[in-house]
Short mmCIF file of C-alpha atoms (C1' of nucleotides) in Angstrom, two decimals:
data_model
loop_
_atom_site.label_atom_id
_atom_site.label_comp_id
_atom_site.label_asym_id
_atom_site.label_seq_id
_atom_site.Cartn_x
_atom_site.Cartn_y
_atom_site.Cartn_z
CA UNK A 1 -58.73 -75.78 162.96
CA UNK A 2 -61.39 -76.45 165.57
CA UNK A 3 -61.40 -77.18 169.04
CA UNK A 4 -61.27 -81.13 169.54
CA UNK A 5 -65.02 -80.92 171.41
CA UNK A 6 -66.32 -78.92 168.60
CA UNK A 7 -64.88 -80.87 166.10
CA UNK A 8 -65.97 -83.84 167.53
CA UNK A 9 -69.51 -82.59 167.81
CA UNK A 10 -69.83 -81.24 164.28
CA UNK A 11 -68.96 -84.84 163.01
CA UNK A 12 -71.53 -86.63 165.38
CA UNK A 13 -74.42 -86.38 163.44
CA UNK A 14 -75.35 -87.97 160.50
CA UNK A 15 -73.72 -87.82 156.88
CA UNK A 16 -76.78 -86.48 155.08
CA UNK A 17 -76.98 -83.94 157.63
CA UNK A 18 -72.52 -83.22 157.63
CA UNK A 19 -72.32 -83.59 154.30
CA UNK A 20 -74.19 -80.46 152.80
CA UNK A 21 -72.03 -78.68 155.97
CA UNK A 22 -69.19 -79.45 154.46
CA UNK A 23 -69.47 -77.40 151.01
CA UNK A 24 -67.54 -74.82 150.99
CA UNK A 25 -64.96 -75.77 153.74
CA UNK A 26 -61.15 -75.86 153.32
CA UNK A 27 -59.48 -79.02 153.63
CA UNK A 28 -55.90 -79.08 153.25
CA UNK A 29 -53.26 -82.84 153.42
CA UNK A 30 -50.04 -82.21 154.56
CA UNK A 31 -51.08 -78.36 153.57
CA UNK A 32 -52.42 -79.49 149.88
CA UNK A 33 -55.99 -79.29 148.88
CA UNK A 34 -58.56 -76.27 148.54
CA UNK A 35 -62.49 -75.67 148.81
CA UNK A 36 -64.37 -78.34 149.38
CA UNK A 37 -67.17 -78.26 146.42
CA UNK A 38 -69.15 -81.58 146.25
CA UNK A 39 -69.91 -84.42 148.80
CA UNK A 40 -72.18 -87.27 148.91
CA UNK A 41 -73.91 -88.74 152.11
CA UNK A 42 -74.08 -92.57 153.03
CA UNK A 43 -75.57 -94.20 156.28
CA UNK A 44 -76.31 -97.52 157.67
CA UNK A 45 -80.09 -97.85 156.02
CA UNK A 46 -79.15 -96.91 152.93
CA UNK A 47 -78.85 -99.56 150.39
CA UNK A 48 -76.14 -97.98 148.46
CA UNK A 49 -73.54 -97.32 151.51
CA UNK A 50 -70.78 -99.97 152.50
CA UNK A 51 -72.04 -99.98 156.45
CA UNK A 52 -75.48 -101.27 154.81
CA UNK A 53 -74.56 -105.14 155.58
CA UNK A 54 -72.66 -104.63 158.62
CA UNK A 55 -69.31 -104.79 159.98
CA UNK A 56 -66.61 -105.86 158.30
CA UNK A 57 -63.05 -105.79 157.67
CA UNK A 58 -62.67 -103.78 154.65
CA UNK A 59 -65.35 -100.79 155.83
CA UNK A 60 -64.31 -101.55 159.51
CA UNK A 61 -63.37 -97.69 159.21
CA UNK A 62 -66.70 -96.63 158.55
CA UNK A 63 -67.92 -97.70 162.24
CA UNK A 64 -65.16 -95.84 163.94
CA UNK A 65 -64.96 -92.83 165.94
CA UNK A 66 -66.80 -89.89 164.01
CA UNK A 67 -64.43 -87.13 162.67
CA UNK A 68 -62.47 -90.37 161.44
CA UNK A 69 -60.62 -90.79 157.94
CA UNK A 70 -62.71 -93.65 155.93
CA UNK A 71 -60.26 -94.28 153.04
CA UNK A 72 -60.99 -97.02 150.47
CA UNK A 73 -59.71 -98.84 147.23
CA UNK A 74 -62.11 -98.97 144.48
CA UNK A 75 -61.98 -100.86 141.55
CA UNK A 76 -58.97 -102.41 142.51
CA UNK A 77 -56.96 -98.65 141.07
CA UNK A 78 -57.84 -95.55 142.68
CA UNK A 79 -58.61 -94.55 146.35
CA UNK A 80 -61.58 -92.37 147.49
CA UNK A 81 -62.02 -90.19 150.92
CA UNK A 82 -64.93 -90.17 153.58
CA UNK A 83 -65.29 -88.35 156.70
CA UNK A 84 -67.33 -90.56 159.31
CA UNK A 85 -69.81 -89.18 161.12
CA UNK A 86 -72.60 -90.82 163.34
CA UNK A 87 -74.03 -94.52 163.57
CA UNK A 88 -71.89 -95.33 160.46
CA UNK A 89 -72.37 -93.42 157.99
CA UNK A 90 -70.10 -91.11 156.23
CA UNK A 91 -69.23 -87.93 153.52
CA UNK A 92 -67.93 -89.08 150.55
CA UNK A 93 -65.31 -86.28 149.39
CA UNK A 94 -66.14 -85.61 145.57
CA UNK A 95 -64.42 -82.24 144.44
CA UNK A 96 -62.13 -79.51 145.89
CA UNK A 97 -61.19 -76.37 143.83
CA UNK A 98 -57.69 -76.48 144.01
CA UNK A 99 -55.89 -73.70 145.87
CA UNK A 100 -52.71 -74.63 147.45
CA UNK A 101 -49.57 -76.84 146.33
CA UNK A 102 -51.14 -76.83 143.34
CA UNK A 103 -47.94 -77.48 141.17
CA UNK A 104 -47.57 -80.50 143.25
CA UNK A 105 -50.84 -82.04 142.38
CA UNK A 106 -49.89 -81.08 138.84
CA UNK A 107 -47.61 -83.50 139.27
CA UNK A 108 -48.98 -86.19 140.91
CA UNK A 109 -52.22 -85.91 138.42
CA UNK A 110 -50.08 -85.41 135.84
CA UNK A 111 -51.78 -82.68 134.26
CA UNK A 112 -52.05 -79.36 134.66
CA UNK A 113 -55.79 -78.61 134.05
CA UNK A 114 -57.20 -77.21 136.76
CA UNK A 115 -60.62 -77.75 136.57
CA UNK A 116 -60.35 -81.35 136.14
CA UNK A 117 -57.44 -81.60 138.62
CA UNK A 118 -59.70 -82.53 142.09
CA UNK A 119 -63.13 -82.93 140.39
CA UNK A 120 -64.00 -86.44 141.22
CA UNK A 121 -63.54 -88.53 144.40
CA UNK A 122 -60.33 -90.55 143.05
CA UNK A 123 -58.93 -87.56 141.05
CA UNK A 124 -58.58 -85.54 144.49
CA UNK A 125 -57.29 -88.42 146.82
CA UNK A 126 -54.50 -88.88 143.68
CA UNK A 127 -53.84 -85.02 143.83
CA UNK A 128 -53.97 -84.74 147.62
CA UNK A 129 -51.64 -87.90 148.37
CA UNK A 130 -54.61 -90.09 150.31
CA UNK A 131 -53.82 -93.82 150.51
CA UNK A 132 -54.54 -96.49 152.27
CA UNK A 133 -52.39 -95.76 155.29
CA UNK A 134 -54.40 -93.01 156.21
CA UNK A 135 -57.71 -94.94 156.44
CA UNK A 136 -58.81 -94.71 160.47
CA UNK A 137 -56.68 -91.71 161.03
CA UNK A 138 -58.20 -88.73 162.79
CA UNK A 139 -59.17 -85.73 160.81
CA UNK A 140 -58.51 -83.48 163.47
CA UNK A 141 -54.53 -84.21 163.70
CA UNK A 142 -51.62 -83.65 161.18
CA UNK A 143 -51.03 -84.07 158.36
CA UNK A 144 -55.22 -83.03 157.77
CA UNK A 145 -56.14 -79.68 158.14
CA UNK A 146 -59.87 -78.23 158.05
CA UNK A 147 -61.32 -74.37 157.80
CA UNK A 148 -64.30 -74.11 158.33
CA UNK A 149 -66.63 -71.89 155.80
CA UNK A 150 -66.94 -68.35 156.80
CA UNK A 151 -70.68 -68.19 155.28
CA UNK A 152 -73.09 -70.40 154.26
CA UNK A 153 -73.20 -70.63 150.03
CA UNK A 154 -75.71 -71.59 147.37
CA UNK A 155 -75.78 -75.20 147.51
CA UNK A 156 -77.59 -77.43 145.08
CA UNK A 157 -78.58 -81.25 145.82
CA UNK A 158 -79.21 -84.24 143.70
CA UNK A 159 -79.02 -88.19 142.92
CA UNK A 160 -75.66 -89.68 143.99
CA UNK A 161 -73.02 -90.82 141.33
CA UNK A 162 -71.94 -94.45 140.27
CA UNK A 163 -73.87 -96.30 141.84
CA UNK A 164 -76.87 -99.12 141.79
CA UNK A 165 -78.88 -99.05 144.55
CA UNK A 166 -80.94 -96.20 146.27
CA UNK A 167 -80.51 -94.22 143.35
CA UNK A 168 -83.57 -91.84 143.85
CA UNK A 169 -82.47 -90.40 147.36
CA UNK A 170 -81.05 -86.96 146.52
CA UNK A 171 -77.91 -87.39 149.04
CA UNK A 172 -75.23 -85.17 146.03
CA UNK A 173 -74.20 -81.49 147.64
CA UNK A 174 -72.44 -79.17 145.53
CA UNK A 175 -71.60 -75.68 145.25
CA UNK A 176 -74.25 -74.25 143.00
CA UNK A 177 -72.89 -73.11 139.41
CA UNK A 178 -69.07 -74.09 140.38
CA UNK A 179 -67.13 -75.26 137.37
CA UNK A 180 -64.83 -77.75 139.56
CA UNK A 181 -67.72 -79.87 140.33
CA UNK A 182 -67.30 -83.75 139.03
CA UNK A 183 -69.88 -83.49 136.18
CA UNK A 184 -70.27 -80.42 134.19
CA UNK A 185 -72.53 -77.61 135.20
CA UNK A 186 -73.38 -77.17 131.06
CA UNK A 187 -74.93 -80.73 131.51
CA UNK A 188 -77.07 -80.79 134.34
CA UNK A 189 -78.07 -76.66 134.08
CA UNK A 190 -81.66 -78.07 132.62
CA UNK A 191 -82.07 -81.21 134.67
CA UNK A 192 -85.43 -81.48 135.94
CA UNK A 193 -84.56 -83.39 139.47
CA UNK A 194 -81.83 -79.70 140.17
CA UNK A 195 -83.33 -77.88 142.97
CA UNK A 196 -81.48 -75.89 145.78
CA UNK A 197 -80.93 -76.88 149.33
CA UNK A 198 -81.66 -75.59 152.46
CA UNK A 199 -78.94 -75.29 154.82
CA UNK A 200 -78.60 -74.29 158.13
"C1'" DC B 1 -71.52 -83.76 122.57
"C1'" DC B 2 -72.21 -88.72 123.93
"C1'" DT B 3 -71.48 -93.87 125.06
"C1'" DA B 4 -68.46 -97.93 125.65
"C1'" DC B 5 -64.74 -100.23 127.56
"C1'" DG B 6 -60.51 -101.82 129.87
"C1'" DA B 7 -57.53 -101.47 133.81
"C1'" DT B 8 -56.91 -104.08 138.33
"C1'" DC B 9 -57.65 -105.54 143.37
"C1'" DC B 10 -59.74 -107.46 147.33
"C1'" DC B 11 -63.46 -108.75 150.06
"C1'" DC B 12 -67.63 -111.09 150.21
"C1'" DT B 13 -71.07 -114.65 148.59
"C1'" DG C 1 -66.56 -116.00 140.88
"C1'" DG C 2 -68.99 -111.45 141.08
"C1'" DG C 3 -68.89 -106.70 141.43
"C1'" DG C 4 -67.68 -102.16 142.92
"C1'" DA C 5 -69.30 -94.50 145.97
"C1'" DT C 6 -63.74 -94.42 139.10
"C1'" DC C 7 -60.87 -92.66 135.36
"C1'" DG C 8 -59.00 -91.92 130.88
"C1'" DT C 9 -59.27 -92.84 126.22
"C1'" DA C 10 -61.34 -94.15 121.92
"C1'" DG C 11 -64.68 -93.71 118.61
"C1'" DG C 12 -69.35 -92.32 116.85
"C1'" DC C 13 -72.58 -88.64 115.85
#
DNA sequence: CCTACGATCCCCT
DNA sequence: GGGGATCGTAGGC
């Protein structure tokens, strides 16, 4: 865990510059979760993101403190997890490789593959016990738990997932070659927009 | 391998 | 009344 200043700091910058940081993190709920494998950035010009229109009561989350929880219901069924970071925008949480309490996202998944048991953005909130109740919370108190990577990896960046708008901006971060990922490796190994990132 | 579709809720237009 | 930062299953090739 970092020091509340530092913490603060790292998440006071803007998603598309966060969320790339983020691969290869640990990032444990109520100590359940794993590696952090694939994010997504959104910000406040960008078409696709829920802070595009302004405030308002369902992303009021999104405009909070940085280092903040953004939790949201989508499609009226599943849940999916942001960190906010500057000016409203945020990381959408994709895909963890699972690593501990594992048999108890087994059962809350209700499977026991591993490789699809986090790899999507409602998959892991499901497996890791997010809800609604934890939308606005700090990320830097109980029951979340972050550490940090210990080197920088391969990471690979591309188009964003499901959805309509600003689909060309290359905003997808994922640990290069890693099965857990939300679509297949197989499929997108001879994509023609695949290209590494630099990271810092 | 791939595409299509239904489930199900709430805010916003 | 529309539509969404999704998922699992069904069915075709």
């Amino acid at each position: 865990m970092l020091e509340d200043k530092e913490f603060k700091a790292f998440f006071s910058r803007d998603a598309a510059e966060v969320a790339p940081d983020m691969i290869g993190w640990n990032f444990f709920v109520n100590g359940v979760g794993g590696t952090i494998v694939e994010t997504e950035a959104y910000n406040r010009l960008d078409p696709a993101s829920h802070s595009f229109k302004g405030l308002s009561k369902q992303n009021r989350s999104m405009f909070g403190s940085p280092g903040c929880a953004y939790v949201y219901r989508i499609y009226g069924l599943h849940w999916c997890m942001n960190f906010v970071c500057s000016d409203a925008s945020a990381v959408l949480l994709r895909a963890i490789v699972p690593i501990k309490g594992v048999q108890q996202m087994q059962e809350r998944r209700r499977t026991n593959d591993l490789i699809t048991l986090c790899s999507g953005p409602a998959k892991l909130t499901q497996a890791l016990g997010i809800a609604g109740a934890l939308d606005g919370v700090s990320l830097n108190t109980s029951p979340f738990e972050f550490e940090p990577r210990q080197q920088i990896p391969l990471i690979s960046c591309g188009a964003r997932i499901g959805i309509s708008r600003a689909v060309e901006v290359e905003w997808r971060f994922w640990l290069s070659d890693n099965p857990f990922v939300s679509r297949s490796s197989a499929r997108r190994i001879n994509g023609s927009n695949r290209r590494h990132h630099v990271s810092r």
